mmCIF file of C-alpha atoms in Angstrom:
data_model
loop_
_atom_site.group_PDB
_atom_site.id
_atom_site.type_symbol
_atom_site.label_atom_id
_atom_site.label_comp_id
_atom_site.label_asym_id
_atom_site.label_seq_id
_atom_site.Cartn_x
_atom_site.Cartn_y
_atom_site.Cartn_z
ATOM 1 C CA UNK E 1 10.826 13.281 20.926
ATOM 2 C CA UNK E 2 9.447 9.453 19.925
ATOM 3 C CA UNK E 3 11.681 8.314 16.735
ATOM 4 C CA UNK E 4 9.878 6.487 14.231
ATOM 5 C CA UNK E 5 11.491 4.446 11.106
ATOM 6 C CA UNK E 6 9.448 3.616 8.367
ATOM 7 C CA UNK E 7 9.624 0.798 5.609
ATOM 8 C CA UNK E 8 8.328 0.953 2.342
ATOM 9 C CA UNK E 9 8.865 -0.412 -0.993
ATOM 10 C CA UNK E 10 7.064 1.672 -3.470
ATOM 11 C CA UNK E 11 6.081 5.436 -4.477
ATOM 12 C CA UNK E 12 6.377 6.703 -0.870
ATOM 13 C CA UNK E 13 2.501 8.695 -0.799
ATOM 14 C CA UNK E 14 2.202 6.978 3.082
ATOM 15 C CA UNK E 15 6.269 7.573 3.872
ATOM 16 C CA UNK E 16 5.802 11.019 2.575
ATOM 17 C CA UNK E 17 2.246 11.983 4.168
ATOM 18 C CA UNK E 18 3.943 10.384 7.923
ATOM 19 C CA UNK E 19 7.173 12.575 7.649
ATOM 20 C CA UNK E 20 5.182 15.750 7.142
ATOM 21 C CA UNK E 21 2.151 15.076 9.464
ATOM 22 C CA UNK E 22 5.281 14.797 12.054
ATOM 23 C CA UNK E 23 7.005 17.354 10.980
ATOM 24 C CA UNK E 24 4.225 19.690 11.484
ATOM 25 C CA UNK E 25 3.535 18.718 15.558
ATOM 26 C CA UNK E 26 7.090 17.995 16.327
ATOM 27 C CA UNK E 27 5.667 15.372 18.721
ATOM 28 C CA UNK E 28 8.169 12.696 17.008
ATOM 29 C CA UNK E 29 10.052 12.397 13.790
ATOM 30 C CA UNK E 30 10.474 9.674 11.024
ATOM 31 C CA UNK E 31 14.552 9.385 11.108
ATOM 32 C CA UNK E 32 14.732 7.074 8.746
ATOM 33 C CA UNK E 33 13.168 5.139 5.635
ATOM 34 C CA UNK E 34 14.270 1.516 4.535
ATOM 35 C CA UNK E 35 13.436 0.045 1.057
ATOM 36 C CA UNK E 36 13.906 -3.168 -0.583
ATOM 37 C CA UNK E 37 14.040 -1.694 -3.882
ATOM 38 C CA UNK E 38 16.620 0.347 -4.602
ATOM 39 C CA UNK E 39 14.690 2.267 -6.809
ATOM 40 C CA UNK E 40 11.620 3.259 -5.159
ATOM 41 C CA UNK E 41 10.676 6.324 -5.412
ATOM 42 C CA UNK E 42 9.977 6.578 -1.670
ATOM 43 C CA UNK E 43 13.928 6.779 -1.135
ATOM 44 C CA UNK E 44 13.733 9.900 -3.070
ATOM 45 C CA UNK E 45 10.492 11.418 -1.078
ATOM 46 C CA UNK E 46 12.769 10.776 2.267
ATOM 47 C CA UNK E 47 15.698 12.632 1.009
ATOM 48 C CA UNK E 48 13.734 15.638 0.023
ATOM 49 C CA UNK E 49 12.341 15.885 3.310
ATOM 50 C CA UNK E 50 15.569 15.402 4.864
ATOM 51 C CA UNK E 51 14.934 12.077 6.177
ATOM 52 C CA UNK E 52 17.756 9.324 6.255
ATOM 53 C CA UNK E 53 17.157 6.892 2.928
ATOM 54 C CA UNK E 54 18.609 3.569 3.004
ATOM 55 C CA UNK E 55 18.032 0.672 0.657
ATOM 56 C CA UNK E 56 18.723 -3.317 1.517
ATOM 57 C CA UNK E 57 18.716 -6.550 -0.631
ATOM 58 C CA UNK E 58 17.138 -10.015 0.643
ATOM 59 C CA UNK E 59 20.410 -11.182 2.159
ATOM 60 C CA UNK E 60 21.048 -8.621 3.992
ATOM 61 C CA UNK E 61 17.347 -8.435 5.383
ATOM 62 C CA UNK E 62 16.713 -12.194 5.727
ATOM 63 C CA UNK E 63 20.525 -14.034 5.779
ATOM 64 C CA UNK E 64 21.914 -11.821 8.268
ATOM 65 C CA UNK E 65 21.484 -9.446 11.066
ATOM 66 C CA UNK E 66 22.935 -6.435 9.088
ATOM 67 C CA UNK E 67 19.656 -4.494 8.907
ATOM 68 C CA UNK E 68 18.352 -5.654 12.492
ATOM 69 C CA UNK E 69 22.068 -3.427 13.972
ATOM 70 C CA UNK E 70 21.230 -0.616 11.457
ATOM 71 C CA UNK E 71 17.190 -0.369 13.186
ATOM 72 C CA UNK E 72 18.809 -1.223 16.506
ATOM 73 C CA UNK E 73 21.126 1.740 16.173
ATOM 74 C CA UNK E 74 18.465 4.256 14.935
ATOM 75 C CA UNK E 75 16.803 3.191 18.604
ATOM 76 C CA UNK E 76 12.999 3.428 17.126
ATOM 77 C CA UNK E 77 10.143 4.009 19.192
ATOM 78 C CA UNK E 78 7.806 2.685 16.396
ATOM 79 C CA UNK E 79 8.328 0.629 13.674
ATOM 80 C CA UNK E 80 5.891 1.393 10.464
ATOM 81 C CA UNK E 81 5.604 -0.495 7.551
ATOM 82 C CA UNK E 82 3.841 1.361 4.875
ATOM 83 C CA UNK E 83 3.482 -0.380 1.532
ATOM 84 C CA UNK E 84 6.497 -2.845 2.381
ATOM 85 C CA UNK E 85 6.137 -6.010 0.700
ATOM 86 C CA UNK E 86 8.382 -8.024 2.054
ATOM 87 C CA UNK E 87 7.388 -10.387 5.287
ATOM 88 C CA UNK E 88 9.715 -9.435 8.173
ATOM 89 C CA UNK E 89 12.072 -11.532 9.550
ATOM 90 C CA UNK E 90 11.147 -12.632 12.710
ATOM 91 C CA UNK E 91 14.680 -11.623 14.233
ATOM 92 C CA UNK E 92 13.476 -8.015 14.123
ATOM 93 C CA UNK E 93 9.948 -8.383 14.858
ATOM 94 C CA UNK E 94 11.455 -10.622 18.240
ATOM 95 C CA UNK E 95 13.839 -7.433 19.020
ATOM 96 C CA UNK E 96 10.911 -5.017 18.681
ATOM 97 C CA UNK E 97 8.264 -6.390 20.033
ATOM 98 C CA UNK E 98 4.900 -4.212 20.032
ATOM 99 C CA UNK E 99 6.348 -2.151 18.021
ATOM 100 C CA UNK E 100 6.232 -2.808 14.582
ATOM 101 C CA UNK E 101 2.845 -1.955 12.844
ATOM 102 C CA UNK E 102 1.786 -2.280 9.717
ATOM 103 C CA UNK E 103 -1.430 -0.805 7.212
ATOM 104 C CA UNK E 104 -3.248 -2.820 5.106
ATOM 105 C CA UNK E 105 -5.949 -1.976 2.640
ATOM 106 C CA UNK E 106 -8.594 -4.051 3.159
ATOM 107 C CA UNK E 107 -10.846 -4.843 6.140
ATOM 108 C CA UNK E 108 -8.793 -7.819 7.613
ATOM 109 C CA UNK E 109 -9.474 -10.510 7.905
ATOM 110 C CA UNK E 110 -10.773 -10.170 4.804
ATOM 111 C CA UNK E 111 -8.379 -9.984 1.793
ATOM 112 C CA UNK E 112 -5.063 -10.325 3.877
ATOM 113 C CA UNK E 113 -2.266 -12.984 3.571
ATOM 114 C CA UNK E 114 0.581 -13.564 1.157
ATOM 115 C CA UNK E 115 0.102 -11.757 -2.125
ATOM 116 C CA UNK E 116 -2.885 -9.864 -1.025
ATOM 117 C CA UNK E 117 -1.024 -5.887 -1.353
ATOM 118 C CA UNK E 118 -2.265 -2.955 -3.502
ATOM 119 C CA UNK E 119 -4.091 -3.519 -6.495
ATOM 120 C CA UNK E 120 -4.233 -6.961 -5.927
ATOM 121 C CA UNK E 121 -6.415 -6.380 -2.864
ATOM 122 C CA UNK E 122 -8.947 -3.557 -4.588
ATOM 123 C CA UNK E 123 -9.304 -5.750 -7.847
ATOM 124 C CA UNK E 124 -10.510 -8.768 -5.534
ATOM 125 C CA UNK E 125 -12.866 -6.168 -3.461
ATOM 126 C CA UNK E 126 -13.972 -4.963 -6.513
ATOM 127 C CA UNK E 127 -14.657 -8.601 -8.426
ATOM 128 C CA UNK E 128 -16.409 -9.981 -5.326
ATOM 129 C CA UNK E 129 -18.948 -6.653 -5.436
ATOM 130 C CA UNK E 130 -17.872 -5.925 -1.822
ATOM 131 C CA UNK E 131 -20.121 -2.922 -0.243
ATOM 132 C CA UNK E 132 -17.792 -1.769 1.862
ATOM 133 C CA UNK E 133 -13.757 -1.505 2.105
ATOM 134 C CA UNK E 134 -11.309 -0.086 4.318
ATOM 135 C CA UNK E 135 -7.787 -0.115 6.411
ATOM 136 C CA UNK E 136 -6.645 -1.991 8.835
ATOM 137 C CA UNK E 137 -3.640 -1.280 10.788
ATOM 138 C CA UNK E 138 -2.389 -3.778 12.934
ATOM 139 C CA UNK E 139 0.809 -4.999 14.974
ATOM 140 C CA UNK E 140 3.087 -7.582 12.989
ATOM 141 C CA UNK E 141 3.839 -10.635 13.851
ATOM 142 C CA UNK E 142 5.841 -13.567 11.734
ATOM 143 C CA UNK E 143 2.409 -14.315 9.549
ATOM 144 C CA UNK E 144 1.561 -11.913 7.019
ATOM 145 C CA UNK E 145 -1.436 -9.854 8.188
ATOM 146 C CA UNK E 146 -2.515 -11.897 11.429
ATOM 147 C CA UNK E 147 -1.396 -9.156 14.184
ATOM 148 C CA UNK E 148 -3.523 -7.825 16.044
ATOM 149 C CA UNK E 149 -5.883 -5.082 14.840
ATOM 150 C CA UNK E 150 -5.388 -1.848 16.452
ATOM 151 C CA UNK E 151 -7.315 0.169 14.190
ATOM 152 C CA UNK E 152 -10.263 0.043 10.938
ATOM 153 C CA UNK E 153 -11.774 2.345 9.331
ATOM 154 C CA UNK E 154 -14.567 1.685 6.372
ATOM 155 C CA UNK E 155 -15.706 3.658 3.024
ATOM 156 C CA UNK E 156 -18.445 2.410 0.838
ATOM 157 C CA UNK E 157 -17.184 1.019 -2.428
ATOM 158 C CA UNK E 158 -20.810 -0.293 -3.845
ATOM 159 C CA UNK E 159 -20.491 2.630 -6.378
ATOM 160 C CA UNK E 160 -17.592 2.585 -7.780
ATOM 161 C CA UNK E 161 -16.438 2.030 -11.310
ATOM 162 C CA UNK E 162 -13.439 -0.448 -11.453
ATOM 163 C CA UNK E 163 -10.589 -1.185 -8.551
ATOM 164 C CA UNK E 164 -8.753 2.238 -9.118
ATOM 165 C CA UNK E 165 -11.564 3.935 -7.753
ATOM 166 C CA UNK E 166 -11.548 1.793 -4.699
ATOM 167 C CA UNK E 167 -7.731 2.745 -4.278
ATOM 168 C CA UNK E 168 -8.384 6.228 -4.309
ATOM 169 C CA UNK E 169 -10.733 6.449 -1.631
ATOM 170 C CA UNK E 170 -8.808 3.596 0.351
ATOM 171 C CA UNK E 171 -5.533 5.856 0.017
ATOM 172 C CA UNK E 172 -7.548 9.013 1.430
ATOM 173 C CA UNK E 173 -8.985 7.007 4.194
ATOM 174 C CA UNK E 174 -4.821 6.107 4.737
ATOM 175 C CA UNK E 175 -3.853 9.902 4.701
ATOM 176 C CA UNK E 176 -6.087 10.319 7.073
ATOM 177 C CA UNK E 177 -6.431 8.220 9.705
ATOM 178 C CA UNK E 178 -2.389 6.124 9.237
ATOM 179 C CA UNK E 179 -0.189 9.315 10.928
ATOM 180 C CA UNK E 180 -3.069 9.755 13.618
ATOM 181 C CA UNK E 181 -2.979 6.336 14.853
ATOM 182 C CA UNK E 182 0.847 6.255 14.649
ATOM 183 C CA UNK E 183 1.078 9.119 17.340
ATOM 184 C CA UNK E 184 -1.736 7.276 19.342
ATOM 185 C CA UNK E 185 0.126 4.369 20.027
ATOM 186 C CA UNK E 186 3.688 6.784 20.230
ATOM 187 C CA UNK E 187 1.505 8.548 23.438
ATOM 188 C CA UNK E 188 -0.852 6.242 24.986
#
């Protein structure tokens, strides 16, 4: 059994889809989900599922090597960020190298970098009349989505109505192709 730890820091839709796609083929299991907001609602998803929920602040992330011991301890086979905002520190993504991925909803290298997340990221696809969109998933490194790619897939956008419509179909194309690609890389 492959452990996986996820980190997140909003509603949890990605968290939540990962813990059940694994809970259903029992190949691996999410043991535990990591915010940076104490309030996100993905801490909540985790605990219903009966998935270890733990919450950090900056310091303890970026100051000190509190939260590096914590993932050390939990001995992950996969590291997967899933709406997580933060950058990661580079003393984590130097202990688990290879092994920390992240998803990103755009076609990188398009629309990546600092500040390019969510609705930030559909609103600029949508403003520049893009035809197409996508994911990306890719390995992290210590520059905000510059990993390598591991994984795209595309949906047209050229008739859609605003940027919420573009997050719709990007978050389906996340659902499902995200958990698939996780257990690729968990068994190749």
């Amino acid at each position: 059994m492959k452990n996986i730890i996820i980190f997140a820091s909003g509603s949890g839709t990605n968290a939540e889809n990962i813990i059940k796609y694994f809970q259903e083929n029992q190949k691996a299991e999410v043991t535990h989900v990591f915010s940076n907001k104490l309030k996100a609602k993905v801490l909540q998803r985790a605990t219903k599922l009966g998935v270890t929920a733990l919450h950090f602040d900056r310091s303890s992330f970026y100051e000190t090597n509190d939260v590096l011991h914590i993932v050390k301890d939990a001995n992950p086979d996969l590291i997967v960020l899933a709406g997580f905002l933060w950058k990661f520190p580079e003393n984590l993504i130097q202990a688990f190298p290879d092994k920390i991925i992240n998803v990103h909803p755009a076609l990188l290298p398009k629309y990546g970098g600092k500040g390019m997340y969510g609705r930030h990221v559909h609103a600029a696809v949508f403003e520049n009349k893009e035809e197409v969109s996508g994911i990306t998933i890719h390995y992290v490194n210590e520059n905000y989505d510059e990993g390598a790619i591991i994984f795209q897939a595309k949906t047209k956008v050229s008739d859609v109505e605003n940027a919420d419509d573009i997050a719709e179909r990007i978050h389906q194309l996340e659902y499902d192709h995200f958990p698939k690609v996780i257990e690729e890389i968990l068994y190749k």
